[in-house]
C-alpha atoms as one frame of an Amber mdcrd trajectory, in Angstrom:
protein
 -55.227  92.937   2.705 -55.525  94.268  -0.698 -53.564  97.368  -0.041 -50.902
  95.177   1.926 -50.314  93.090  -1.090 -50.097  96.094  -3.141 -47.243  97.483
  -1.146 -45.461  94.054  -0.953 -45.399  94.058  -4.917 -44.270  97.732  -4.982
 -41.566  96.797  -2.652 -39.989  94.023  -4.823 -40.635  96.080  -7.956 -38.793
  99.189  -6.683 -35.166  97.714  -6.758 -35.771  96.730 -10.499 -37.019  99.990
 -11.561 -34.057 101.937 -10.100 -31.616  99.436 -11.466 -32.731  99.985 -15.011
 -30.367 102.235 -17.092 -31.780 105.145 -18.806 -30.977 105.951 -22.370 -30.365
 109.746 -23.019 -30.401 111.201 -26.557 -28.007 113.861 -27.453 -30.641 116.640
 -27.029 -31.304 115.436 -23.493 -27.609 115.422 -22.723 -27.216 118.909 -24.065
 -30.239 120.349 -22.128 -29.184 118.584 -18.822 -25.630 119.839 -19.292 -26.712
 123.490 -19.805 -28.958 123.175 -16.846 -26.478 121.415 -14.531 -22.978 122.123
 -15.335 -20.894 123.689 -12.754 -18.829 125.849 -15.237 -21.887 127.286 -16.661
 -23.330 128.089 -13.255 -20.100 130.179 -12.610 -20.648 131.870 -16.117 -24.264
 132.574 -15.045 -22.908 134.252 -11.790 -20.660 136.342 -13.826 -23.533 137.695
 -15.758 -25.426 138.267 -12.606 -22.334 140.234 -11.194 -21.990 142.378 -14.216
 -25.758 143.335 -14.061 -25.242 144.303 -10.425 -22.204 146.477 -11.442 -24.316
 148.107 -14.042 -27.033 148.913 -11.509 -24.464 150.132  -9.125 -22.911 152.497
 -11.810 -26.504 153.933 -12.612 -27.177 154.459  -8.802 -24.392 157.176  -8.656
 -27.072 159.396 -10.388 -29.513 159.149  -7.526 -29.575 161.290  -4.291 -27.527
 160.360  -1.409 -28.733 160.981   2.083 -26.788 160.498   5.325 -27.189 161.478
   8.892 -24.261 162.733  11.088 -23.859 163.270  14.817 -20.847 164.348  16.765
 -19.977 165.263  20.133 -16.843 166.778  21.028 -14.807 167.497  24.424 -12.126
 170.109  23.786  -9.658 169.234  26.539  -8.163 172.512  25.672 -10.815 175.178
  25.070 -10.290 176.625  21.459  -9.822 180.172  21.048 -10.282 182.656  18.235
  -8.295 185.753  17.661  -9.250 188.910  16.187  -8.217 192.495  16.197  -9.343
 194.977  18.706 -11.042 197.097  16.359 -13.697 194.612  16.012 -14.344 194.376
  19.529 -13.759 197.882  20.832 -11.633 199.134  23.741 -13.745 197.654  26.658
 -11.749 194.422  26.821  -8.762 194.470  29.076  -6.395 192.481  26.608  -3.921
 194.100  24.195  -6.031 196.321  21.923  -4.077 194.971  18.865  -5.052 191.427
  19.464  -8.197 190.211  21.039  -8.970 186.530  22.083 -12.363 184.933  22.088
 -12.356 181.574  23.865 -15.115 179.011  22.841 -17.092 176.626  25.051 -15.482
 173.197  26.060 -18.263 170.930  24.745 -19.827 171.014  21.241 -22.516 168.701
  19.735 -23.483 168.661  15.988 -26.259 166.706  14.416 -27.795 166.969  10.921
 -28.861 165.396   7.770 -26.800 165.911   4.519 -27.820 165.224   0.918 -25.820
 165.323  -2.441 -27.032 164.595  -5.921 -25.121 165.100  -9.184 -26.879 167.570
 -11.456 -24.473 166.997 -14.499 -21.434 164.657 -14.581 -20.260 163.178 -17.856
 -18.045 160.920 -15.955 -20.767 159.202 -14.271 -22.656 158.809 -17.433 -19.663
 157.301 -19.408 -18.925 154.941 -16.551 -22.602 153.581 -16.820 -21.972 152.900
 -20.624 -18.794 150.994 -19.602 -20.537 148.964 -17.139 -23.175 148.160 -19.928
 -20.519 147.075 -22.264 -19.187 144.875 -19.655 -22.394 143.268 -19.026 -22.654
 142.469 -22.796 -19.150 140.778 -22.690 -20.461 138.639 -19.692 -23.276 137.540
 -21.537 -21.398 136.779 -24.647 -18.798 134.753 -22.609 -21.669 132.714 -21.128
 -22.967 132.116 -24.852 -19.516 130.997 -25.932 -19.301 128.568 -22.706 -22.651
 127.120 -23.705 -21.460 126.469 -27.294 -18.251 124.866 -25.913 -19.939 122.665
 -23.529 -22.553 121.452 -26.312 -19.447 120.610 -28.514 -17.828 118.761 -25.604
 -20.916 116.840 -24.702 -21.553 115.990 -28.420 -17.989 114.660 -28.905 -18.100
 112.594 -25.938 -21.465 111.284 -26.650 -20.427 110.223 -30.388 -17.387 108.474
 -28.866 -19.732 106.567 -26.380 -21.917 105.574 -29.041 -18.909 104.327 -31.187
 -17.678 102.336 -28.347 -21.165 100.702 -27.574 -21.387  99.911 -31.200 -17.932
  98.228 -31.058 -19.338  96.203 -28.001 -22.289  94.986 -29.814 -20.095  93.923
 -33.020 -17.834  92.279 -30.666 -20.709  90.433 -28.975 -21.723  89.163 -32.639
 -18.114  88.052 -33.237 -17.506  86.206 -29.945 -20.850  84.459 -30.544 -19.759
  83.483 -34.148 -16.235  82.520 -32.868 -17.765  80.365 -30.071 -19.769  78.560
 -32.656 -16.700  78.144 -34.628 -14.731  76.831 -31.682 -17.577  74.254 -31.066
 -17.261  73.113 -34.761 -13.581  72.901 -34.516 -13.771  70.846 -31.251 -16.019
  68.467 -32.852 -13.617  68.120 -35.847 -10.717  67.765 -33.703 -12.380  64.988
 -31.876 -13.190  63.274 -35.246  -9.832  63.528 -36.277 -10.560  65.926 -39.206
  -8.562  68.954 -38.087  -5.144  69.358 -36.176  -4.926  70.472 -32.706  -3.152
  73.682 -33.821  -6.262  74.616 -35.737  -8.195  74.297 -32.489  -5.647  76.293
 -30.636  -5.826  79.101 -33.231  -9.470  79.327 -32.680  -9.246  79.349 -28.994
  -6.499  82.065 -29.077  -8.762  84.391 -31.414 -11.845  83.591 -28.797  -9.553
  84.929 -26.102  -8.411  87.858 -27.970 -11.988  88.908 -28.818 -13.045  88.538
 -25.176 -10.141  90.716 -24.013 -10.949  93.320 -26.775 -14.585  93.295 -25.478
 -13.561  93.994 -21.788 -11.232  96.907 -23.077 -14.142  98.240 -25.005 -16.495
  97.998 -22.017 -13.933  99.787 -19.709 -13.449 102.518 -22.462 -17.190 102.977
 -22.670 -17.723 103.262 -19.037 -14.918 105.903 -18.789 -16.665 107.787 -21.540
 -20.022 107.658 -19.623 -18.244 108.898 -16.559 -17.013 111.829 -18.439 -20.588
 112.412 -19.689 -21.898 112.310 -16.220 -19.316 114.842 -15.028 -20.308 117.199
 -17.897 -23.785 116.643 -17.010 -23.186 116.979 -13.236 -24.625 113.655 -12.466
 -23.763 111.568  -9.637 -21.385 108.495 -10.623 -24.050 105.989  -9.737 -26.740
 107.579 -11.849 -27.931 105.275 -14.406 -26.977 106.673 -18.027 -26.684 105.173
 -21.420 -26.430 106.611 -25.020 -28.518 105.697 -27.845 -27.473 103.138 -30.525
 -25.579 104.504 -33.407 -27.635 104.839 -36.512 -26.689 102.826 -39.717 -26.242
 105.966 -41.830 -24.902 109.410 -41.144 -27.430 112.044 -40.830 -26.271 115.151
 -42.591 -27.449 118.552 -41.568 -27.453 121.672 -43.555 -24.924 124.415 -42.810
 -25.179 127.776 -44.888 -21.388 128.926 -44.146 -19.776 130.364 -41.390 -21.664
 132.642 -39.268 -20.878 136.222 -38.599 -22.743 136.463 -35.273 -20.541 133.777
 -33.435 -19.719 134.582 -29.857 -16.223 134.542 -30.341 -16.431 137.493 -33.087
 -19.055 139.326 -31.038 -17.002 139.101 -27.968 -13.916 140.753 -29.788 -16.217
 143.474 -31.160 -17.550 144.041 -27.766 -13.772 144.584 -26.449 -13.382 147.123
 -29.109 -16.598 148.810 -27.947 -15.303 148.597 -24.305 -12.163 150.416 -25.246
 -13.836 153.031 -27.022 -16.032 153.825 -24.104 -13.319 153.631 -21.832 -11.632
 156.339 -23.802 -14.718 158.464 -23.557 -14.951 157.825 -19.708 -11.583 159.212
 -19.229 -12.052 162.202 -21.585 -15.212 162.977 -19.629 -13.044 163.714 -16.764
 -12.066 166.992 -18.604 -15.646 168.224 -18.498 -16.607 170.121 -15.436 -19.312
 168.382 -13.137 -22.269 170.171 -11.293 -23.690 168.778  -8.054 -26.329 169.946
  -5.564 -25.734 169.390  -1.888 -27.052 170.606   1.503 -27.434 169.974   5.123
 -30.262 170.391   7.635 -28.870 170.574  11.135 -27.602 172.282  14.258 -24.669
 172.701  16.484 -24.789 173.481  20.168 -22.124 174.568  22.645 -22.126 174.258
  26.428 -19.510 174.908  29.330 -20.565 171.733  31.186 -21.651 168.445  29.615
 -24.580 168.015  31.899 -26.229 171.418  30.802 -27.068 169.526  27.367 -29.614
 167.518  29.429 -31.206 170.563  31.278 -34.719 171.615  30.146 -33.996 175.277
  30.828 -34.030 177.398  27.795 -31.172 179.254  29.066 -28.945 176.599  28.883
 -29.823 175.386  25.166 -27.084 177.078  23.221 -28.108 175.651  19.757 -27.492
 177.328  16.601 -28.866 176.571  13.036 -26.375 174.652  10.737 -28.368 174.546
   7.597 -27.230 175.136   3.937 -27.850 174.565   0.380 -24.784 174.634  -1.951
 -24.117 174.199  -5.766 -20.886 172.822  -6.459 -18.881 173.197  -9.738 -15.821
 171.025 -10.025 -13.373 172.119 -12.820 -10.577 169.842 -13.605  -7.305 171.928
 -14.387  -4.284 169.686 -14.586  -3.933 166.028 -13.483  -0.234 165.508 -14.396
  -1.166 163.802 -17.603  -3.039 160.751 -15.860  -5.988 161.147 -18.302  -3.850
 161.492 -21.282  -1.795 158.286 -20.539  -4.900 156.250 -19.665  -6.520 157.165
 -23.087  -3.030 156.047 -24.849  -3.323 152.678 -22.930  -6.952 152.130 -23.983
  -6.096 153.104 -27.673  -3.513 150.130 -27.467  -6.206 147.799 -26.081  -8.539
 148.704 -28.892  -5.856 148.082 -31.698  -5.227 144.865 -29.816  -8.921 143.807
 -29.919  -9.183 144.920 -33.519  -6.099 142.549 -34.550  -7.608 139.774 -32.460
 -10.863 140.064 -34.170  -9.343 139.988 -37.836  -6.979 136.952 -36.700 -10.094
 135.000 -35.044 -12.185 135.702 -38.192  -9.582 134.128 -40.548  -8.793 131.247
 -37.956 -12.686 130.430 -38.105 -12.635 130.537 -41.770  -9.850 128.259 -41.898
 -11.521 125.924 -39.383 -14.660 125.792 -41.473 -12.750 124.973 -44.501 -10.863
 122.169 -42.990 -14.060 120.926 -41.243 -15.832 120.741 -44.469 -12.866 119.096
 -46.062 -12.633 116.488 -43.275 -16.468 115.867 -43.390 -16.355 115.195 -47.111
 -13.268 112.898 -46.657 -14.969 111.017 -43.621 -18.175 110.450 -45.568 -16.274
 108.941 -48.431 -14.157 106.695 -45.955 -17.504 105.723 -44.268 -19.185 104.642
 -47.519 -15.978 102.811 -48.554 -15.617 100.961 -45.203 -19.343 100.158 -45.111
 -18.988  98.590 -48.674 -15.830  96.820 -47.414 -17.747  95.663 -44.403 -20.486
  94.017 -46.391 -17.811  92.496 -48.796 -16.014  90.977 -45.740 -19.216  89.507
 -44.328 -19.736  87.691 -47.740 -16.279  86.463 -47.819 -16.342  85.217 -44.469
 -19.391  83.542 -45.043 -18.117  81.816 -48.177 -14.863  80.916 -46.366 -16.715
  79.451 -43.464 -18.923  77.299 -46.003 -15.733  76.138 -47.587 -14.038  75.313
 -44.174 -16.966  73.075 -43.421 -16.673  71.343 -46.572 -13.175  70.763 -45.938
 -11.983  73.056 -48.894 -10.574  76.098 -46.960  -8.270  75.878 -44.292  -8.629
  77.381 -40.666  -5.990  79.863 -41.340  -7.834  81.384 -44.210 -11.067  81.359
 -42.105  -9.443  83.224 -39.371  -7.787  85.739 -41.738 -11.159  86.574 -43.082
 -12.588  86.779 -39.572  -9.776  89.388 -38.764 -10.491  91.182 -42.095 -14.084
  91.403 -41.126 -13.490  92.747 -37.688 -11.144  95.312 -39.019 -13.751  96.555
 -41.553 -16.261  96.735 -38.700 -14.018  98.783 -36.533 -13.052 101.119 -39.387
 -16.725 101.679 -40.208 -17.639 102.478 -36.763 -14.748 105.088 -36.345 -15.508
 106.569 -39.890 -19.146 106.902 -38.649 -17.854 108.631 -35.451 -15.494 111.004
 -37.314 -18.178 112.293 -39.585 -20.491 113.053 -36.609 -17.588 114.979 -34.912
 -16.728 116.822 -38.050 -20.424 117.760 -38.616 -20.533 118.969 -34.987 -17.615
 121.218 -35.598 -19.419 122.580 -38.913 -22.531 123.298 -36.906 -20.667 125.253
 -34.168 -18.883 127.250 -36.956 -22.209 128.050 -38.776 -23.976 129.102 -35.411
 -26.467 126.121 -35.863 -25.814 124.135 -32.588 -29.401 124.834 -31.665 -30.617
 122.292 -34.078 -29.415 119.516 -31.793 -31.797 120.678 -29.018 -34.904 120.828
 -31.381
């Protein structure tokens, strides 16, 4: 009976547990996004593909074994022609030309192997594959940084919309209280109907703004779920926006950003591609051989006889050392080298342009952060002043000194100061996120 009551309690408690909204910190969002995001999964697959290509390129230095079996039926018996001086005069044919006719059936079986002893082309191709792997790894690192920035921006926007909701809730409660007071005063004949109508209109406007803010917040959470690869019905909420801006130290633009290292790797790739093409001018040496036999018969069924007289098998075994010397390739290699030189020049120009662009972005982000901090401090002071002014005007309105119009105007100024303060806070966070990316310090978000 005790276990039965426990199960019943758990049954009624489970819906409440699953219905709870889980609050994610920015660190948890970034970690979940890196683990689940579909774009990063494709980037990881690209890295694995490049590793496989490098292994494949290195495997060209290993020996290659193959087994062959062939059975041929010469519908017209092949013939070899030679001079009569080799065969003598005992043959009835023309002594100038003598003909030797072969068997109709031939069977060949053997094992071949080949191994490069020296091939600069294969070694250079392996270095090219290693550089391609480095590029894939750097592309993945850049994708992780871009995803982190994207998650951070959406997270800060969701924080701002959530803060706006909380402030609008306070404003609605304050306006409802004011509406109740205005209704009582209207019933007592103290205020006009138009004043009560103004309060009711303001209350409806606040409710509409609140609904709009809720819709915007849900859209931002859905975008965050998409970036984290969470189902739409997954419970998700962001943490509350702190009251102050938390500044993180940045020591200037980083020289090891994935964008710069990626362009440097492309320059290295062009250099190694040039070396790989030039390696085609160098002779290559390879070792090859075969262990096998070839058999001839006049009749096919003779192959299956056990008599030694019909086993016309001959050894077909050799060991060969091959040297390949390129002589002329119609300027193919020379033109390829020219193309790769152009690729290197383009990568070098792109590196300089990207470096200058990043320096400009860092300077702009630093200036923007300083400006947003000044705006945030100013708007926060204005917000406090607007609260004090509204409290004084509300007290005067109750005493009959101030009008409803003045009270509503001060309430609108208070709302405007609240919204500007929240937006300035959000802009500070986003500007700082851009600085962290340019400084190569995004990992501090996951510490």
